[in-house]
Coordinates of C-alpha atoms in Angstrom, one line a residue:
Chain A
M1 CA 74.3 159.5 125.7
A2 CA 70.5 159.6 125.5
E3 CA 70.0 157.8 128.8
P4 CA 71.3 160.3 131.3
V5 CA 69.4 163.1 129.6
S6 CA 66.1 161.4 129.8
A7 CA 66.8 160.1 133.3
S8 CA 67.6 163.5 134.7
A9 CA 65.2 165.5 132.7
P10 CA 62.5 166.9 135.0
L11 CA 59.9 167.2 132.3
A12 CA 58.0 164.3 131.0
F13 CA 58.1 165.2 127.3
A14 CA 61.9 165.5 127.5
G15 CA 61.9 161.8 128.4
N16 CA 59.8 161.0 125.5
R17 CA 61.9 163.0 123.1
F18 CA 65.2 161.5 124.1
G19 CA 64.5 158.1 125.5
G20 CA 61.2 157.3 123.9
G21 CA 60.2 155.2 120.9
S22 CA 61.4 157.5 118.1
A23 CA 63.3 156.0 115.2
L24 CA 66.4 158.2 116.1
A25 CA 66.4 157.0 119.7
R26 CA 66.2 153.3 118.6
T27 CA 69.1 153.8 116.2
L28 CA 71.2 155.4 118.9
A29 CA 70.6 152.4 121.1
T30 CA 72.4 150.0 118.8
P31 CA 76.3 149.9 118.9
G32 CA 76.4 150.5 115.2
G33 CA 74.1 153.5 115.5
R34 CA 76.2 154.9 118.3
I35 CA 79.5 154.7 116.4
G36 CA 77.8 156.1 113.3
A37 CA 76.5 159.0 115.4
R38 CA 80.0 159.7 116.7
F39 CA 81.4 159.8 113.2
G40 CA 78.6 162.0 112.2
L41 CA 79.3 164.4 115.0
V42 CA 83.0 164.7 114.1
A43 CA 82.1 165.2 110.5
I44 CA 79.7 168.0 111.3
L45 CA 82.3 169.6 113.5
L46 CA 85.1 169.4 110.9
L47 CA 82.9 170.6 108.1
T48 CA 81.7 173.6 110.1
W49 CA 85.2 174.3 111.0
Q50 CA 86.4 174.0 107.5
F51 CA 83.6 175.9 105.6
A52 CA 82.0 178.3 108.1
P53 CA 82.4 181.8 106.8
A54 CA 85.1 183.6 108.8
G55 CA 87.2 186.7 108.4
R56 CA 90.9 186.6 107.8
A57 CA 91.6 187.3 111.5
T58 CA 89.4 184.4 112.7
Q59 CA 91.0 182.2 110.1
F60 CA 94.4 182.9 111.6
W61 CA 93.3 182.0 115.1
L62 CA 91.2 179.0 114.3
S63 CA 93.2 177.5 111.4
S64 CA 91.2 174.8 109.5
P65 CA 91.1 171.0 109.3
S66 CA 92.6 170.9 105.9
L67 CA 95.6 173.0 107.0
I68 CA 96.1 170.9 110.1
A69 CA 95.9 167.7 108.0
G70 CA 98.4 169.2 105.6
T71 CA 100.8 170.0 108.4
L72 CA 100.4 166.5 109.9
W73 CA 101.1 164.9 106.5
Q74 CA 104.2 167.0 106.1
W75 CA 105.4 166.0 109.6
I76 CA 104.8 162.4 108.8
A77 CA 106.6 162.7 105.5
D78 CA 109.7 164.6 106.7
G79 CA 110.0 162.6 110.0
T80 CA 109.3 165.5 112.3
L81 CA 106.4 163.6 113.9
W82 CA 108.4 160.6 114.8
V83 CA 111.2 162.5 116.3
H84 CA 108.9 164.4 118.7
L85 CA 106.5 161.7 119.3
G86 CA 109.4 159.3 120.0
A87 CA 111.0 161.8 122.4
T88 CA 107.8 162.2 124.4
L89 CA 107.1 158.5 124.5
Q90 CA 110.6 157.7 125.6
V91 CA 110.6 160.1 128.5
M92 CA 107.2 159.0 129.5
S93 CA 107.8 155.3 129.3
E94 CA 111.2 155.4 131.1
G95 CA 109.7 157.5 133.9
Y96 CA 106.6 155.3 134.0
V97 CA 108.5 152.0 134.2
A98 CA 110.9 153.3 136.9
G99 CA 107.9 154.7 138.9
C100 CA 105.9 151.5 138.6
A101 CA 108.8 149.2 139.5
A102 CA 109.6 151.3 142.6
G103 CA 106.0 151.8 143.5
I104 CA 105.1 148.1 143.3
S105 CA 108.1 146.8 145.2
I106 CA 108.1 149.4 147.9
G107 CA 104.3 149.1 148.1
I108 CA 104.5 145.3 148.7
L109 CA 107.2 145.8 151.4
L110 CA 105.1 148.5 153.2
G111 CA 102.0 146.2 152.8
L112 CA 104.0 143.4 154.5
F113 CA 105.2 145.6 157.3
P114 CA 102.2 147.6 158.4
R115 CA 104.1 149.1 161.4
V116 CA 106.7 150.7 159.2
H117 CA 103.8 151.9 156.9
R118 CA 102.0 153.5 159.9
V119 CA 105.2 155.4 160.8
L120 CA 105.7 156.7 157.2
S121 CA 102.0 157.2 156.3
P122 CA 101.8 161.0 157.1
F123 CA 104.9 161.6 154.9
L124 CA 103.5 159.5 152.1
T125 CA 100.1 161.3 152.3
G126 CA 101.8 164.6 152.1
F127 CA 103.8 163.7 149.0
Y128 CA 100.9 162.0 147.5
A129 CA 98.8 165.1 147.7
L130 CA 101.5 167.4 146.4
P131 CA 101.1 168.3 142.7
K132 CA 104.4 166.9 141.4
I133 CA 104.6 169.4 138.6
A134 CA 105.6 171.9 141.4
L135 CA 108.8 169.9 141.6
A136 CA 109.7 170.4 138.0
P137 CA 111.9 173.5 138.4
L138 CA 113.7 171.8 141.3
F139 CA 114.4 168.8 139.1
I140 CA 115.7 171.0 136.3
I141 CA 118.2 172.6 138.8
L142 CA 119.2 169.2 140.1
L143 CA 119.3 167.2 136.8
G144 CA 119.5 169.8 134.1
V145 CA 117.1 170.6 131.2
G146 CA 117.6 167.2 129.5
D147 CA 115.6 164.1 129.7
A148 CA 116.8 163.2 133.2
S149 CA 114.7 165.9 135.0
K150 CA 111.6 165.0 133.0
I151 CA 112.0 161.3 133.6
A152 CA 112.4 162.0 137.3
L153 CA 109.3 164.1 137.4
V154 CA 107.3 161.4 135.6
A155 CA 108.7 158.6 137.8
I156 CA 107.9 160.3 141.1
T157 CA 104.3 161.0 139.9
V158 CA 103.8 157.4 138.9
F159 CA 105.6 156.1 142.0
F160 CA 103.1 157.6 144.5
L161 CA 100.0 156.6 142.5
V162 CA 101.2 153.0 142.1
L163 CA 102.6 152.8 145.7
T164 CA 99.3 153.8 147.3
N165 CA 97.3 151.3 145.3
T166 CA 99.8 148.5 145.8
I167 CA 99.7 149.0 149.6
D168 CA 95.9 148.9 149.5
G169 CA 95.9 145.8 147.4
V170 CA 98.3 143.9 149.7
R171 CA 96.1 144.8 152.7
D172 CA 93.0 143.8 150.9
V173 CA 94.1 140.1 150.6
D174 CA 91.9 137.5 152.2
R175 CA 93.7 136.5 155.5
D176 CA 91.9 133.1 155.3
I177 CA 93.6 132.2 152.1
I178 CA 97.0 133.0 153.6
Q179 CA 96.3 130.9 156.6
S180 CA 95.2 128.0 154.4
L181 CA 98.4 128.1 152.4
T182 CA 100.5 128.5 155.6
L183 CA 98.9 125.3 156.9
M184 CA 99.8 123.6 153.6
G185 CA 103.4 124.4 154.4
A186 CA 104.0 127.4 152.2
T187 CA 106.9 129.6 153.1
R188 CA 106.6 133.4 153.4
M189 CA 108.0 133.9 150.0
E190 CA 105.6 131.4 148.5
V191 CA 102.7 133.2 150.2
I192 CA 103.9 136.4 148.7
R193 CA 104.4 134.9 145.2
K194 CA 101.3 132.8 145.1
V195 CA 98.8 134.9 147.0
L196 CA 99.8 138.5 147.9
L197 CA 100.9 139.5 144.4
W198 CA 97.9 138.0 142.7
A199 CA 95.5 139.5 145.2
A200 CA 97.1 142.9 144.8
L201 CA 97.2 142.7 141.0
P202 CA 93.8 144.2 140.2
W203 CA 94.7 147.1 142.6
I204 CA 98.2 147.5 141.1
F205 CA 96.7 147.6 137.6
M206 CA 94.2 150.2 138.6
G207 CA 97.1 152.4 139.9
M208 CA 99.1 151.7 136.8
R209 CA 96.1 152.7 134.6
I210 CA 95.5 155.9 136.4
A211 CA 99.3 156.6 136.3
V212 CA 99.5 156.4 132.5
R213 CA 97.4 159.6 132.2
Y214 CA 99.4 161.4 134.8
A215 CA 102.7 160.3 133.3
F216 CA 101.5 161.6 129.9
T217 CA 100.3 164.9 131.4
N218 CA 103.5 165.5 133.3
T219 CA 105.8 164.6 130.4
L220 CA 104.0 167.2 128.4
L221 CA 104.1 169.8 131.1
A222 CA 107.8 169.2 131.6
E223 CA 108.3 169.6 127.9
L224 CA 106.3 172.8 127.9
I225 CA 108.5 174.2 130.7
G226 CA 111.7 173.5 128.9
A227 CA 112.7 171.2 126.1
N228 CA 114.0 171.1 122.6
R229 CA 111.9 168.2 121.4
G230 CA 108.8 166.3 122.2
L231 CA 105.1 166.9 121.6
G232 CA 105.0 169.5 124.4
F233 CA 107.8 171.3 122.7
L234 CA 106.0 171.2 119.4
I235 CA 102.9 172.9 120.9
E236 CA 105.0 175.4 122.7
Y237 CA 107.2 176.1 119.7
H238 CA 104.4 176.6 117.2
S239 CA 102.3 178.7 119.6
G240 CA 105.3 180.8 120.3
N241 CA 105.6 181.5 116.6
F242 CA 101.8 182.2 116.3
D243 CA 101.6 179.1 114.0
I244 CA 98.2 178.0 115.3
T245 CA 98.0 175.2 112.7
G246 CA 101.1 173.6 114.0
A247 CA 99.8 173.8 117.6
Y248 CA 96.6 172.1 116.6
A249 CA 98.4 169.4 114.7
A250 CA 100.4 168.6 117.7
I251 CA 97.3 168.5 119.9
V252 CA 95.6 166.1 117.4
V253 CA 98.6 163.8 117.8
L254 CA 98.2 164.0 121.6
V255 CA 94.5 163.2 121.6
L256 CA 95.2 160.1 119.4
C257 CA 97.9 159.0 121.7
S258 CA 95.7 159.3 124.8
V259 CA 92.9 157.4 123.3
L260 CA 95.2 154.6 122.1
M261 CA 96.8 154.2 125.4
T262 CA 93.6 154.1 127.4
E263 CA 92.2 151.5 125.0
L264 CA 95.3 149.3 125.1
L265 CA 95.4 149.4 128.9
T266 CA 91.7 148.5 129.3
R267 CA 92.2 145.5 127.0
L268 CA 95.2 144.3 128.8
E269 CA 93.5 144.6 132.1
T270 CA 90.5 142.6 131.0
R271 CA 92.8 139.9 129.7
V272 CA 94.8 139.6 132.9
S273 CA 91.8 139.8 135.3
R274 CA 89.7 137.3 133.5
W275 CA 89.0 135.4 136.7
R276 CA 87.0 138.4 138.1
H277 CA 83.3 138.2 137.5
Chain B
M1 CA 92.2 107.0 177.5
D2 CA 89.7 104.2 178.2
R3 CA 87.2 105.5 175.7
M4 CA 89.9 105.9 173.1
T5 CA 91.3 102.4 173.5
R6 CA 87.8 101.0 173.1
A7 CA 87.2 103.0 170.0
A8 CA 90.5 101.9 168.4
A9 CA 89.9 98.3 169.3
Q10 CA 86.4 98.4 168.0
A11 CA 87.7 99.8 164.7
Q12 CA 89.8 96.7 164.5
R13 CA 93.0 98.3 163.6
S14 CA 96.5 97.0 164.1
A15 CA 98.0 100.4 165.0
P16 CA 98.6 101.1 168.6
A17 CA 96.1 103.4 170.2
E18 CA 98.5 106.3 170.8
T19 CA 97.2 109.8 171.3
K20 CA 97.6 112.1 168.3
I21 CA 95.7 115.2 169.5
R22 CA 95.0 116.2 173.0
L23 CA 93.2 119.2 174.5
V24 CA 93.8 119.7 178.2
G25 CA 91.4 122.2 179.7
A26 CA 91.6 124.2 176.5
A27 CA 89.2 127.2 176.5
K28 CA 88.6 130.2 174.3
T29 CA 87.2 133.6 175.1
F30 CA 87.0 136.4 172.5
R31 CA 86.9 140.0 173.3
V32 CA 84.1 141.5 171.3
R33 CA 83.7 145.3 171.6
G34 CA 85.0 145.4 175.1
S35 CA 83.0 142.5 176.5
E36 CA 84.1 138.9 176.8
L37 CA 82.5 136.2 174.8
E38 CA 83.0 132.7 176.0
A39 CA 83.2 130.5 172.9
L40 CA 84.5 127.3 174.5
R41 CA 84.5 126.2 178.1
P42 CA 87.5 124.3 179.2
V43 CA 87.5 121.1 177.2
D44 CA 89.4 117.8 177.7
L45 CA 89.6 115.7 174.5
E46 CA 91.9 113.0 173.2
V47 CA 91.9 111.9 169.6
G48 CA 93.9 108.7 168.8
R49 CA 96.1 108.2 165.8
E50 CA 94.0 107.2 162.8
E51 CA 90.8 107.8 164.7
F52 CA 87.8 109.4 163.0
V53 CA 86.1 111.7 165.5
A54 CA 83.0 113.7 164.7
L55 CA 82.0 116.8 166.6
V56 CA 78.3 117.5 166.6
G57 CA 76.3 120.2 168.3
P58 CA 74.2 123.3 167.6
S59 CA 75.5 126.2 165.6
G60 CA 77.9 128.5 167.4
C61 CA 78.8 125.9 170.1
G62 CA 82.5 126.1 169.6
K63 CA 83.1 123.2 167.2
S64 CA 85.0 125.3 164.8
T65 CA 87.0 126.8 167.6
I66 CA 88.3 123.4 168.5
L67 CA 89.5 122.9 164.9
N68 CA 91.1 126.3 164.9
L69 CA 92.9 125.5 168.2
V70 CA 94.2 122.2 166.8
A71 CA 95.3 123.9 163.5
G72 CA 97.2 126.4 165.6
L73 CA 95.3 129.3 164.0
M74 CA 94.2 130.4 167.5
A75 CA 95.9 130.1 170.8
P76 CA 93.7 128.8 173.7
S77 CA 92.8 131.4 176.3
A78 CA 93.5 128.7 178.9
G79 CA 94.7 125.2 179.0
R80 CA 96.9 123.5 176.4
V81 CA 96.6 121.9 172.9
L82 CA 99.0 119.0 172.2
Y83 CA 99.8 117.5 168.9
D84 CA 102.0 114.3 169.0
G85 CA 102.7 115.3 172.6
Q86 CA 104.1 118.7 171.5
E87 CA 102.3 121.9 172.4
V88 CA 100.8 123.7 169.3
T89 CA 102.2 127.2 169.3
G90 CA 101.7 128.3 165.7
P91 CA 100.2 127.2 162.4
N92 CA 100.2 123.4 162.6
R93 CA 101.6 122.2 159.2
R94 CA 100.9 118.6 159.9
V95 CA 97.1 119.1 159.5
G96 CA 95.0 119.7 156.4
Y97 CA 92.2 122.1 157.3
L98 CA 89.1 122.3 155.3
T99 CA 87.4 125.4 156.7
Q100 CA 83.7 126.2 156.4
K101 CA 84.4 129.0 154.0
D102 CA 86.3 127.7 151.0
T103 CA 89.6 129.5 150.6
L104 CA 90.1 128.8 146.9
L105 CA 92.3 131.3 145.1
P106 CA 89.9 133.2 142.9
W107 CA 92.6 133.9 140.2
R108 CA 93.4 130.2 139.7
A109 CA 91.3 127.8 137.6
T110 CA 90.0 124.8 139.5
A111 CA 92.7 122.4 138.5
D112 CA 95.4 124.9 139.4
N113 CA 93.7 125.4 142.7
I114 CA 93.8 121.7 143.5
R115 CA 97.4 121.5 142.4
I116 CA 98.7 124.3 144.6
A117 CA 99.9 122.2 147.6
L118 CA 102.0 120.1 145.2
E119 CA 103.7 123.3 143.9
L120 CA 105.1 124.2 147.3
K121 CA 108.8 123.6 148.0
C122 CA 108.1 121.4 151.0
R123 CA 106.6 118.7 148.7
A124 CA 107.7 119.8 145.2
T125 CA 106.2 117.3 142.8
P126 CA 107.2 116.8 139.1
R127 CA 104.8 118.4 136.7
A128 CA 103.6 115.2 135.1
E129 CA 103.0 113.4 138.4
A130 CA 101.2 116.5 139.8
S131 CA 98.9 116.7 136.8
E132 CA 98.1 113.1 137.1
R133 CA 97.2 113.4 140.7
V134 CA 95.1 116.5 140.0
A135 CA 93.2 114.7 137.3
E136 CA 92.6 111.8 139.7
M137 CA 91.3 114.1 142.4
M138 CA 89.1 116.0 140.1
D139 CA 87.5 112.8 139.1
L140 CA 87.2 111.6 142.7
V141 CA 85.2 114.7 143.7
G142 CA 83.2 114.7 140.5
L143 CA 84.6 117.9 139.0
K144 CA 85.8 116.4 135.8
G145 CA 85.3 118.8 133.0
F146 CA 85.6 121.9 135.2
E147 CA 89.4 122.0 135.2
H148 CA 89.6 125.4 133.5
H149 CA 86.7 127.0 135.4
Y150 CA 87.4 129.7 137.9
P151 CA 86.0 129.5 141.4
A152 CA 83.5 132.3 140.6
E153 CA 82.1 130.1 137.8
L154 CA 81.4 127.1 140.1
S155 CA 78.4 126.6 142.4
G156 CA 78.8 126.6 146.2
G157 CA 78.8 122.8 146.3
M158 CA 81.4 122.5 143.6
R159 CA 83.7 125.0 145.3
K160 CA 83.4 122.9 148.5
R161 CA 84.4 119.8 146.5
A162 CA 87.3 121.6 144.9
A163 CA 88.5 122.7 148.4
L164 CA 88.2 119.1 149.6
A165 CA 90.3 117.9 146.6
R166 CA 92.9 120.6 147.3
T167 CA 93.3 119.3 150.8
L168 CA 93.1 115.6 150.1
I169 CA 95.6 115.7 147.3
Y170 CA 98.6 116.2 149.6
E171 CA 97.4 113.5 152.0
P172 CA 98.0 115.3 155.3
E173 CA 98.3 112.9 158.2
T174 CA 95.5 114.7 160.0
L175 CA 92.4 116.1 158.5
L176 CA 90.3 118.8 160.1
M177 CA 86.9 119.3 158.4
D178 CA 84.4 121.9 159.2
E179 CA 81.0 121.0 157.7
P180 CA 82.5 120.1 154.4
F181 CA 79.3 118.6 152.8
G182 CA 76.8 121.1 154.1
A183 CA 76.0 122.6 150.7
L184 CA 75.7 119.3 148.8
D185 CA 72.5 117.5 147.8
A186 CA 71.8 114.2 149.5
Q187 CA 72.9 112.0 146.6
L188 CA 76.2 113.7 146.1
K189 CA 76.8 113.8 149.8
L190 CA 76.6 110.1 150.1
L191 CA 79.1 109.7 147.2
M192 CA 81.4 112.1 148.9
L193 CA 81.1 110.3 152.3
D194 CA 82.0 107.1 150.6
Q195 CA 85.1 108.5 149.0
L196 CA 86.1 110.2 152.2
Q197 CA 85.8 107.0 154.2
R198 CA 87.9 105.1 151.6
L199 CA 90.6 107.7 151.4
T200 CA 91.0 108.3 155.2
Q201 CA 91.0 104.5 155.8
H202 CA 93.4 103.8 153.0
R203 CA 95.8 106.7 154.0
R204 CA 95.4 106.0 157.7
M205 CA 94.5 109.6 158.4
T206 CA 93.4 111.0 161.7
V207 CA 90.2 113.0 161.3
I208 CA 88.2 115.6 163.2
F209 CA 85.0 116.2 161.4
V210 CA 82.6 118.9 162.4
T211 CA 79.0 118.5 161.4
H212 CA 75.5 119.0 162.5
D213 CA 74.2 116.1 160.5
L214 CA 73.9 113.2 162.8
G215 CA 73.6 110.7 160.0
E216 CA 76.9 111.9 158.5
A217 CA 78.6 111.6 161.9
I218 CA 77.4 108.0 162.5
T219 CA 78.2 106.9 159.0
L220 CA 81.8 108.0 159.2
A221 CA 83.0 108.3 162.8
D222 CA 84.6 106.0 165.3
R223 CA 83.5 108.4 168.1
I224 CA 81.0 111.2 168.2
V225 CA 81.6 114.1 170.6
V226 CA 78.4 115.9 171.5
I227 CA 79.0 119.5 172.3
S228 CA 76.4 121.7 174.1
A229 CA 75.2 125.1 173.1
R230 CA 77.4 128.1 173.8
P231 CA 79.4 128.4 175.8
G232 CA 80.5 125.0 174.4
R233 CA 81.4 122.1 176.6
I234 CA 81.5 118.4 176.0
R235 CA 78.2 116.9 176.9
A236 CA 78.8 113.3 175.9
I237 CA 81.1 111.0 173.9
H238 CA 79.5 108.2 172.0
D239 CA 81.3 105.2 170.4
V240 CA 80.0 104.2 167.1
R241 CA 79.9 100.4 167.1
L242 CA 79.4 99.8 163.4
E243 CA 81.9 97.6 161.5
R244 CA 84.2 99.0 159.0
P245 CA 84.3 99.3 156.1
R246 CA 80.8 100.7 156.2
D247 CA 78.5 100.9 153.2
V248 CA 77.5 104.5 153.4
F249 CA 74.6 103.9 151.1
K250 CA 73.1 101.1 153.2
V251 CA 74.4 101.7 156.7
R252 CA 71.6 104.1 157.5
F253 CA 69.0 101.4 157.2
T254 CA 70.6 99.1 159.7
E255 CA 69.3 98.6 163.2
G256 CA 72.6 99.7 164.8
F257 CA 72.5 103.0 162.9
A258 CA 68.9 103.7 164.1
R259 CA 69.8 102.9 167.7
Q260 CA 72.8 105.2 167.5
H261 CA 70.8 107.9 165.9
E262 CA 68.1 107.7 168.6
R263 CA 70.7 107.9 171.5
L264 CA 72.4 110.9 169.9
W265 CA 69.1 112.6 169.2
D266 CA 68.0 112.2 172.9
E267 CA 71.3 113.8 173.8
L268 CA 70.9 116.7 171.5
K269 CA 67.3 117.5 171.2
D270 CA 67.2 120.0 174.2
D271 CA 70.0 121.9 172.7
I272 CA 69.1 121.9 169.1
A273 CA 66.3 124.3 168.4
K274 CA 67.0 124.9 164.7
G275 CA 69.7 125.1 162.1
T276 CA 70.2 121.4 161.6
D277 CA 69.4 119.1 158.8
V278 CA 69.0 116.0 161.0

């Protein structure tokens, strides 16, 4: 993080202090140094949090790392964690898969029939811009407070993200490649299978990657609005009971989940798109 | 018809000199931002079956337009384009078209790119046979060892050769080539010309070959069509009276070649200002 600071700093000595030749700056420039610095940062934060002198009232609102770790350990031991984590991941993944499947297939169709797409485009733009969480109460009325309403909310969120990207991807395909395959005698289906899908793949992946975050967020929001299990429910429940430690513990689980998902997706994408240079 | 008969006879082939491709007053104008751009003046041209015709002329003279018309990727603004006596109305699947820009699929490794025509339903080929033919082709165009490289990892000349292999592998009856060897160094170009001559003769292909390299045209072609600067029109048609098979490495030092080159150069020199490697 030293680079942006020194690049944007208007004062010359700031550049020297952050980007210059000091031993600290050189250490931060190596990957090992960077990771070490990150751990150091977290350690300082946790230690301050744990041992900073605080009154009883502050202790109640802020909890402490050891208490949070204790709660987490207890959740793992008695299975609470798996129940709620499982519930959240299930709703999220079911909605995500449904939204992706619909988004990709309809996106390809609309990409293939640009005239239909032009007719529908203002409606799609309208729905795309709409914050889907606003539909949550509606889904609860229509589908009940169970998983179905949450899955629907996640699916529709994911659908529009993936749809837009898929359409863009299909339109981005190199017309010359299609022509060359047509001359070789490829049928329409073969052109779709061997060219369009592949050309659109990086775009589809981009939509899917962005959609993971939205799917996760909206699952949690839906659980906060009304649920009896899930990570969102855990936060809501413990906050409701003024058990700040429990709320923090649930948030820690959330953060770990987000980081893990993003990392997995990035790796998958690099593997699949190896041909891009 | 007269020219064509001569060309066929001179090529000493047994096949009857029937017309394969015929352009009748075919012209093309493009609309570019409201104004009309005349790319090709009405052109009459006949290409016989198994004939090798080279189109030469300055850049932007409509050579590529002629290929696009024959491939059915463009409709003529006027006149007609006939293939086997039938009017070309859509993509012409009887031709293999090697465009100036290589259209390799960036997500497929080189070998898989070359294989693609054999995967299509219209000529589904057993895996083992396909692999064998791919290996043969890779060897032929000198890409052995680059089977698993993606197009982005190949040089411009290598991509051109991969595209050539991809077209040759399914042995189309007619080959349209738009400056296929422009990016190659002289040594490699000669090797490729040699292979191309062998293959097209052996497979009895009809070829229209666009180039601005006169040497290349004389080495390969039965006839050379000289096209003038834009708007393109046919300026002259030359028969190449060199016996086949030609030794591409030596033919350029023969007297016949030199004479041919001089005649063509006289024809072209007013038109060609730059942009040639003659």
